mmCIF file of C-alpha atoms in Angstrom:
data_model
loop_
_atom_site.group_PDB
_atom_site.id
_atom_site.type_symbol
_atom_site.label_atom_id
_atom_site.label_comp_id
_atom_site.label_asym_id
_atom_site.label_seq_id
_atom_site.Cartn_x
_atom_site.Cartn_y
_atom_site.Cartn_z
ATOM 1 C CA UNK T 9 11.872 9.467 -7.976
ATOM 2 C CA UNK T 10 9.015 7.484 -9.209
ATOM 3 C CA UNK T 11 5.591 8.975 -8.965
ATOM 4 C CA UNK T 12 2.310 7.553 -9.549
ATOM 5 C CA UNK T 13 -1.486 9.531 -10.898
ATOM 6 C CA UNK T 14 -4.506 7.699 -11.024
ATOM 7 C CA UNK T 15 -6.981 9.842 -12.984
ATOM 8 C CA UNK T 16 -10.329 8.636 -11.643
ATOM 9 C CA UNK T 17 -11.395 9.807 -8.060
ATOM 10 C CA UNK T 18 -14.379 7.765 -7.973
ATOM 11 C CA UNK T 19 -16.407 5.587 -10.451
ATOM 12 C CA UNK T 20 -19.494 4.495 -10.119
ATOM 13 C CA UNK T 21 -21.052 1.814 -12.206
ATOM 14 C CA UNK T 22 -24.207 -0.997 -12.326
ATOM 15 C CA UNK T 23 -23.286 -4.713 -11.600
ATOM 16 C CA UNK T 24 -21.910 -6.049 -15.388
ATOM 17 C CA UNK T 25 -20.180 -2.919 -16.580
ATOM 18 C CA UNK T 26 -16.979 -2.896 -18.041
ATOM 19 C CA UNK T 27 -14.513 -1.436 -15.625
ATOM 20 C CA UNK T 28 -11.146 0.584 -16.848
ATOM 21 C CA UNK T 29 -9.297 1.977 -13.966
ATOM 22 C CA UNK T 30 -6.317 4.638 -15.286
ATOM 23 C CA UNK T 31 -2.531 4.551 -13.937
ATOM 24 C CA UNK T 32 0.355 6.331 -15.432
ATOM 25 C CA UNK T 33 3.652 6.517 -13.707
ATOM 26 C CA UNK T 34 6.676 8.481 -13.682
ATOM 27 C CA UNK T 35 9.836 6.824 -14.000
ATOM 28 C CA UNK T 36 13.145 7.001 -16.034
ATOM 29 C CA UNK T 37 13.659 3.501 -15.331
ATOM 30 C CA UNK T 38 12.806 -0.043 -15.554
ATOM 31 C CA UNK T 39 9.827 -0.602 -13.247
ATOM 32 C CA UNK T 40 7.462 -3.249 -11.368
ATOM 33 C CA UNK T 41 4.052 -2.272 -11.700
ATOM 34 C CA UNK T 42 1.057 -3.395 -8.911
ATOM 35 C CA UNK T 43 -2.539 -3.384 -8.467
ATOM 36 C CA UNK T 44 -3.967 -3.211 -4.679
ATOM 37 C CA UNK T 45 -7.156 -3.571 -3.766
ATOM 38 C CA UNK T 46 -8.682 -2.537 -0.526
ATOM 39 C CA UNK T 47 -11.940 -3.475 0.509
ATOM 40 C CA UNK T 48 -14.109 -1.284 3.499
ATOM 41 C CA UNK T 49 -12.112 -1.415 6.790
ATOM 42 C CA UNK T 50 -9.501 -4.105 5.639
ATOM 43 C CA UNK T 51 -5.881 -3.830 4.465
ATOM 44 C CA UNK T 52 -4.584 -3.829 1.279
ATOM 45 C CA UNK T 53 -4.675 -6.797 -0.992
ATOM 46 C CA UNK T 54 -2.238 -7.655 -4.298
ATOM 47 C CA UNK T 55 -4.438 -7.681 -7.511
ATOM 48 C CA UNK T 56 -1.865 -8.454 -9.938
ATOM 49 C CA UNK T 57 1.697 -7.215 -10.798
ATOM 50 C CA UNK T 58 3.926 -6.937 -13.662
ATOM 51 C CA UNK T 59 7.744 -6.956 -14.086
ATOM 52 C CA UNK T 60 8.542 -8.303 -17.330
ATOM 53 C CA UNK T 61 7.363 -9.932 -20.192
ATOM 54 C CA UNK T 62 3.603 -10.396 -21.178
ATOM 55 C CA UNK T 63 2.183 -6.705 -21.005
ATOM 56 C CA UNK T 64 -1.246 -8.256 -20.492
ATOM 57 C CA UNK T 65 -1.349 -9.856 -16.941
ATOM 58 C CA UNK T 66 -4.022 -11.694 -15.214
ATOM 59 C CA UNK T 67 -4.890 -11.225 -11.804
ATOM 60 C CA UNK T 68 -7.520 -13.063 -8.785
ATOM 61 C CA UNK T 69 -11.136 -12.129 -9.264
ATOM 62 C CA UNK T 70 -11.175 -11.517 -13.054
ATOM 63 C CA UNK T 71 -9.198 -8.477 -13.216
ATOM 64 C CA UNK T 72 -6.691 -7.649 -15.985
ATOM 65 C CA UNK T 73 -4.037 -4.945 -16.418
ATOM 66 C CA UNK T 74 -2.096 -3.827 -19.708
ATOM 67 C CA UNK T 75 1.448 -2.234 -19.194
ATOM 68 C CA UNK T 76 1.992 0.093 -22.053
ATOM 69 C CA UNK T 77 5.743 1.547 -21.880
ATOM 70 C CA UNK T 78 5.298 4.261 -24.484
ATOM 71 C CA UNK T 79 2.231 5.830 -22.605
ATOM 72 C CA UNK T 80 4.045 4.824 -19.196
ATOM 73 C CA UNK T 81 0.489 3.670 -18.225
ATOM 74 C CA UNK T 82 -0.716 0.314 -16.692
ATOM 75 C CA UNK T 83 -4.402 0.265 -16.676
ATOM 76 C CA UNK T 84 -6.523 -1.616 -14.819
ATOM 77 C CA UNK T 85 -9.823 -3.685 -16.671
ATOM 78 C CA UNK T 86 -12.539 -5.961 -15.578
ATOM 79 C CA UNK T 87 -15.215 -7.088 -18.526
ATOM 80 C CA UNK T 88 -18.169 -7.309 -15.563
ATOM 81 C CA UNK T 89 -18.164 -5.811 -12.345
ATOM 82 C CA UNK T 90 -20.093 -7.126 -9.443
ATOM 83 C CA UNK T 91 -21.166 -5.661 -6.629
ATOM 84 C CA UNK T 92 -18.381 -7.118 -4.327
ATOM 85 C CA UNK T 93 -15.884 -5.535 -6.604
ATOM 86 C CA UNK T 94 -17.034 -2.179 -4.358
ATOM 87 C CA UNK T 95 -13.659 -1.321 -3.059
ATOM 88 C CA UNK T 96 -10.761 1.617 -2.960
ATOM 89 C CA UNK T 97 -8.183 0.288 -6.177
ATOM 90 C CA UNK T 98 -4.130 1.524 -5.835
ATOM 91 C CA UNK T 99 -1.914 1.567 -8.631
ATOM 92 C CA UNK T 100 1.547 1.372 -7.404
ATOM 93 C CA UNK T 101 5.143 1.164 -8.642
ATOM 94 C CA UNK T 102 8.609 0.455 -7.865
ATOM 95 C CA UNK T 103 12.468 0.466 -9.502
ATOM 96 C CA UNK T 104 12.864 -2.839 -11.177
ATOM 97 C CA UNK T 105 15.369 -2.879 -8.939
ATOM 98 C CA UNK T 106 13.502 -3.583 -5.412
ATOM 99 C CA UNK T 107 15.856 -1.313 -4.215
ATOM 100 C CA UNK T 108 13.345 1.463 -4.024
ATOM 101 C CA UNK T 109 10.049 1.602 -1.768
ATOM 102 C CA UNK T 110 6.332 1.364 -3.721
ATOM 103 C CA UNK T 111 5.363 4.382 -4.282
ATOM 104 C CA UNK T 112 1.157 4.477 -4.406
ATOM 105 C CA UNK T 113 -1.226 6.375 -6.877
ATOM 106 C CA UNK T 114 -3.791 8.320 -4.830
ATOM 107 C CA UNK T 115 -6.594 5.556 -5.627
ATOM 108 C CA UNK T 116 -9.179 5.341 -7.084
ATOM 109 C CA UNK T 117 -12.923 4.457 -5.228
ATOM 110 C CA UNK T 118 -15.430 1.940 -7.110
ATOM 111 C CA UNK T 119 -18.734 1.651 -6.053
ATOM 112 C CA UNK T 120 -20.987 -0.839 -7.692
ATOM 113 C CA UNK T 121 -24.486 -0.324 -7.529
ATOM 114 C CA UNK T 122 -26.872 -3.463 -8.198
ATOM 115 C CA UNK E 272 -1.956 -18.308 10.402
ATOM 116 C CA UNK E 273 -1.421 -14.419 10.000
ATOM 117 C CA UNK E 274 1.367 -13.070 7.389
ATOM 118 C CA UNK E 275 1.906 -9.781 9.014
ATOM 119 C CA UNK E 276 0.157 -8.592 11.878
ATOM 120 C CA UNK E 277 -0.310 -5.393 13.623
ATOM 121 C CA UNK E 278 -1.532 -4.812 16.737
ATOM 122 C CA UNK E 279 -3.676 -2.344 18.358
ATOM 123 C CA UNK E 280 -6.327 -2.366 15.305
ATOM 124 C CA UNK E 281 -7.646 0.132 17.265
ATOM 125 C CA UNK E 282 -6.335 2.915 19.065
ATOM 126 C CA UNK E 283 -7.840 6.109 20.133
ATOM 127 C CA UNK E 284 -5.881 8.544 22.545
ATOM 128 C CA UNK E 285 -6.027 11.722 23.756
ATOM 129 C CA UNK E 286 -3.355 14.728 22.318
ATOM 130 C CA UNK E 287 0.259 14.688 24.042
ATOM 131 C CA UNK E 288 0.177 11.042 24.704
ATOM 132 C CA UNK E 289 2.847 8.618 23.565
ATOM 133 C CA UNK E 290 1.662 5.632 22.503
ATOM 134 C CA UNK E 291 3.732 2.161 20.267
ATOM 135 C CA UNK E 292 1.994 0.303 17.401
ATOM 136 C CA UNK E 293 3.663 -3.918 16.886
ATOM 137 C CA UNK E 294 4.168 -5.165 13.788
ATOM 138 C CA UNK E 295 5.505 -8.855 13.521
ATOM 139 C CA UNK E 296 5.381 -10.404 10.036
ATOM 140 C CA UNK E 297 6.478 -14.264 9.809
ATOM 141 C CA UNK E 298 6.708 -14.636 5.898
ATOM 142 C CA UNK E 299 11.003 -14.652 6.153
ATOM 143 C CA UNK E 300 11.172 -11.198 4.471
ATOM 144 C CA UNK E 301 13.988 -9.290 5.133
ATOM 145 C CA UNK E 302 12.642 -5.754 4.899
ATOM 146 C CA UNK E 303 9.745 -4.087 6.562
ATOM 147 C CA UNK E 304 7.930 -0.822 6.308
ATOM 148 C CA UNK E 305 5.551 1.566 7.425
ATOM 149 C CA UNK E 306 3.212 3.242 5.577
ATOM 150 C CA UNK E 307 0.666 6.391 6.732
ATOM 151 C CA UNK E 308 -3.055 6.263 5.022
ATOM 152 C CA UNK E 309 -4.509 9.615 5.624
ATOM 153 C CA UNK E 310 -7.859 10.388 5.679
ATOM 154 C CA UNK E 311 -8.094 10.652 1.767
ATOM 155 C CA UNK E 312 -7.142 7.069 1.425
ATOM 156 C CA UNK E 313 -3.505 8.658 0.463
ATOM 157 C CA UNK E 314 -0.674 5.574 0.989
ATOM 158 C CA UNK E 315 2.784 7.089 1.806
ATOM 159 C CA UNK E 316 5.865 5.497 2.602
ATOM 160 C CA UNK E 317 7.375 6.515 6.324
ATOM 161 C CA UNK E 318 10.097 4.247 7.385
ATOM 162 C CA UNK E 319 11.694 1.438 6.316
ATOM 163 C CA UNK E 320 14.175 -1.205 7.457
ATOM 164 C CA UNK E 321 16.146 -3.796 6.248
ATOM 165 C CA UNK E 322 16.927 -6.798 8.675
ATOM 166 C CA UNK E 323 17.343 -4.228 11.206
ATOM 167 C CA UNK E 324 19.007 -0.951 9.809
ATOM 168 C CA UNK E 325 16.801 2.000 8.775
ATOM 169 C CA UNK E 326 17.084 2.514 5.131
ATOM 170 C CA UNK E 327 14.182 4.814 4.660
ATOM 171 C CA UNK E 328 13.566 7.281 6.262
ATOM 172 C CA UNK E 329 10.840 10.260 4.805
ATOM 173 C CA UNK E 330 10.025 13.549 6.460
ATOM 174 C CA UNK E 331 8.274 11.756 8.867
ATOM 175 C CA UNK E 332 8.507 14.266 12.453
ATOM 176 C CA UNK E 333 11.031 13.098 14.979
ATOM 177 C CA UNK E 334 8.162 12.458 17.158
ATOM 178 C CA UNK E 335 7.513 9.119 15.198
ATOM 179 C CA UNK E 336 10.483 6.770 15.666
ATOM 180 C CA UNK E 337 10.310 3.265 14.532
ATOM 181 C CA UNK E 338 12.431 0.288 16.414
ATOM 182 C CA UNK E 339 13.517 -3.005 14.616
ATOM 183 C CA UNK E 340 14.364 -5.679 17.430
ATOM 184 C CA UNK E 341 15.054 -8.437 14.620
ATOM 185 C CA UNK E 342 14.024 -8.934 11.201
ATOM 186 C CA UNK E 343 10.534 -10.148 11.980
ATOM 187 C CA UNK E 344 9.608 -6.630 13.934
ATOM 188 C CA UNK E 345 9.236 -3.659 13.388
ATOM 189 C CA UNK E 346 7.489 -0.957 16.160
ATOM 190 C CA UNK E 347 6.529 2.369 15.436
ATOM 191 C CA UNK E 348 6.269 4.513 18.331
ATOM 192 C CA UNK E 349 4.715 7.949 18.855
ATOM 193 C CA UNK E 350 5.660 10.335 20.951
ATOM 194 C CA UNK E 351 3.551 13.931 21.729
ATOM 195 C CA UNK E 352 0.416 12.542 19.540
ATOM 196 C CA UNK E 353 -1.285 15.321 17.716
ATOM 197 C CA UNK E 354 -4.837 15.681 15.858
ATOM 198 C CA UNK E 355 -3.452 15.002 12.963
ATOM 199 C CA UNK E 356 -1.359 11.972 13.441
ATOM 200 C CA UNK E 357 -5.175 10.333 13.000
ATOM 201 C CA UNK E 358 -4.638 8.044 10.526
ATOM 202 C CA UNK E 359 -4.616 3.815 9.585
ATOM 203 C CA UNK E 360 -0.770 2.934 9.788
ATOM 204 C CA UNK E 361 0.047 -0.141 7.754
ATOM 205 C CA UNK E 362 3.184 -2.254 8.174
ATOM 206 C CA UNK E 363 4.046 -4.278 5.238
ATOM 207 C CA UNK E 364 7.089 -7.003 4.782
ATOM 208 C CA UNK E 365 9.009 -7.684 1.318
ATOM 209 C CA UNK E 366 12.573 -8.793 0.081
ATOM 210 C CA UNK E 367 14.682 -6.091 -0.229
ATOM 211 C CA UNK E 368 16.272 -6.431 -4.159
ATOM 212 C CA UNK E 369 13.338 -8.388 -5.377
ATOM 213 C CA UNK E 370 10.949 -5.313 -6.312
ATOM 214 C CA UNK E 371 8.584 -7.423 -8.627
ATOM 215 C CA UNK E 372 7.542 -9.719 -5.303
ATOM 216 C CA UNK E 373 5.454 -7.081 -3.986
ATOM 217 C CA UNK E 374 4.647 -5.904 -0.343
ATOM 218 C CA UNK E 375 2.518 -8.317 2.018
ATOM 219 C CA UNK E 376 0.205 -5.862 3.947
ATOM 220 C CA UNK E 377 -0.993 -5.669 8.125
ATOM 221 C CA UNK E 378 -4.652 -5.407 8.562
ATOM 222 C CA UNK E 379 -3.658 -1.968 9.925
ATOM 223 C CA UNK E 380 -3.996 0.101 13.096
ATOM 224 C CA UNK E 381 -6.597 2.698 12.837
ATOM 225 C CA UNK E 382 -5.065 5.764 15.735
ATOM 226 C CA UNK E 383 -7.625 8.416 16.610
ATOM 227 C CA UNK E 384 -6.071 11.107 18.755
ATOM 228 C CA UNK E 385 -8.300 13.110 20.125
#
C-alpha cells in the first residue's frame, strides 16, 4: 500500500521567500503524484500533478514540483510567496494504475506573514 | 455551475442521531468517494464506488453506510452519531483506471455532533 510523509508541520515565512514544501512516498510501483491546496474553510484544490515524463512540472499560481524517483520524493517549490499563498498544502499519491484510491500526506500548514 | 457538490455544508447534531450527507457531482466521472478530514487536517479515504458498486471500503464503523443511486450520487449516511464522528467529510469524483486525472473535490460538509 502506498503511503505518503510530509516532513513539515507548519512553515512560516515573510511575503517573497522561497518556499520548499517536502513529500516522500512509499510505493513499489509506478505512481501519479499530486499537489492539493486548501485554503481556510474551502475544499481542496489540484496544484499540479505528475504521471510521466518531465520530472519538473508546473502548476496554477507559480508553484513548481520536482519528482525525484531515486529519493521517492516530489517536492513542492515556489521562488516568492505571497500572503494569499496562506493555506494547508497535501501531497498525495496514487498507483499509476488509477486503480488504487489517493492516499494523502498529513499536510503541511503555510502561513505567510506580510 | 458546481463540479461536485455536497450538501449540508453545515451540520451540527446532537449524539445518537442519524443523520445523511448528498453528494452529486456532474463532471461524467465514473467513480466517487468519500473522504474523512479530522480535526488535524488528516485526509483519509472511507468509501468508494464505482458507477454504483462499492469498491472501497476502509475500517470505516458499520454505523457509516454510503448509498450510490446512479453514477452521479453518492450519500453517506450516519447512523448512532458520536463525538467523534466531528469532522469535514469530502466527496470527490474521478475515472476509475485513469489515476494521473486526479480527484475533483466537494466544498465539504463540516458535522459537529454534539
Amino acid at each position: 500500500a502506498q503511503s505518503v510523509s510530509q516532513h513539515n508541520h507548519h512553515v512560516i515565512l515573510s511575503e517573497a521567500a522561497s518556499l520548499e514544501l517536502g513529500c516522500n512516498y512509499s510505493y513499489g510501483g509506478t505512481v501519479n503524484l499530486f499537489w492539493y491546496v486548501q485554503y481556510p474553510g474551502q475544499h481542496l484544490q489540484l496544484l499540479l500533478k505528475y504521471f510521466s515524463g518531465d520530472p519538473l512540472v508546473k502548476g496554477i499560481k507559480g508553484f513548481e514540483a520536482e519528482f525525484i524517483k531515486s529519493k521517492f520524493s516530489f517536492n513542492l517549490r515556489k521562488p516568492s510567496v505571497q500572503w494569499s499563498d496562506t493555506a494547508e498544502y497535501f501531497c498525495a499519491v496514487n498507483a499509476n494504475s488509477g486503480n488504487t484510491p489517493l492516499v494523502f500526506g498529513k499536510g503541511t500548514r503555510l502561513s505567510v506573514i506580510a | 455551475d458546481t463540479a461536485v457538490s455536497q450538501t449540508p455544508k453545515y451540520l451540527v447534531t446532537q449524539m445518537g442521531n442519524d443523520k445523511s450527507i448528498k453528494c452529486e457531482q456532474n463532471l461524467g466521472h465514473d467513480t466517487m468517494y468519500w473522504y474523512k478530514q479530522d480535526s488535524k487536517k488528516f485526509l483519509k479515504i472511507m468509501f468508494s464506488y464505482n458507477n454504483k458498486e462499492l469498491i472501497i471500503n476502509e475500517t470505516v464503523p458499520n454505523r457509516f453506510s454510503p448509498k450510490s443511486p446512479d453514477k452521479a450520487h453518492l450519500n453517506l449516511h450516519i447512523n448512532s452519531l458520536e463525538l467523534g464522528d466531528s469532522a469535514v467529510y469530502f466527496c470527490a469524483s474521478s475515472y476509475l483506471g485513469q489515476g494521473n486525472y486526479g480527484y475533483t473535490f466537494g466544498s465539504g460538509t463540516r458535522l459537529t455532533v454534539v
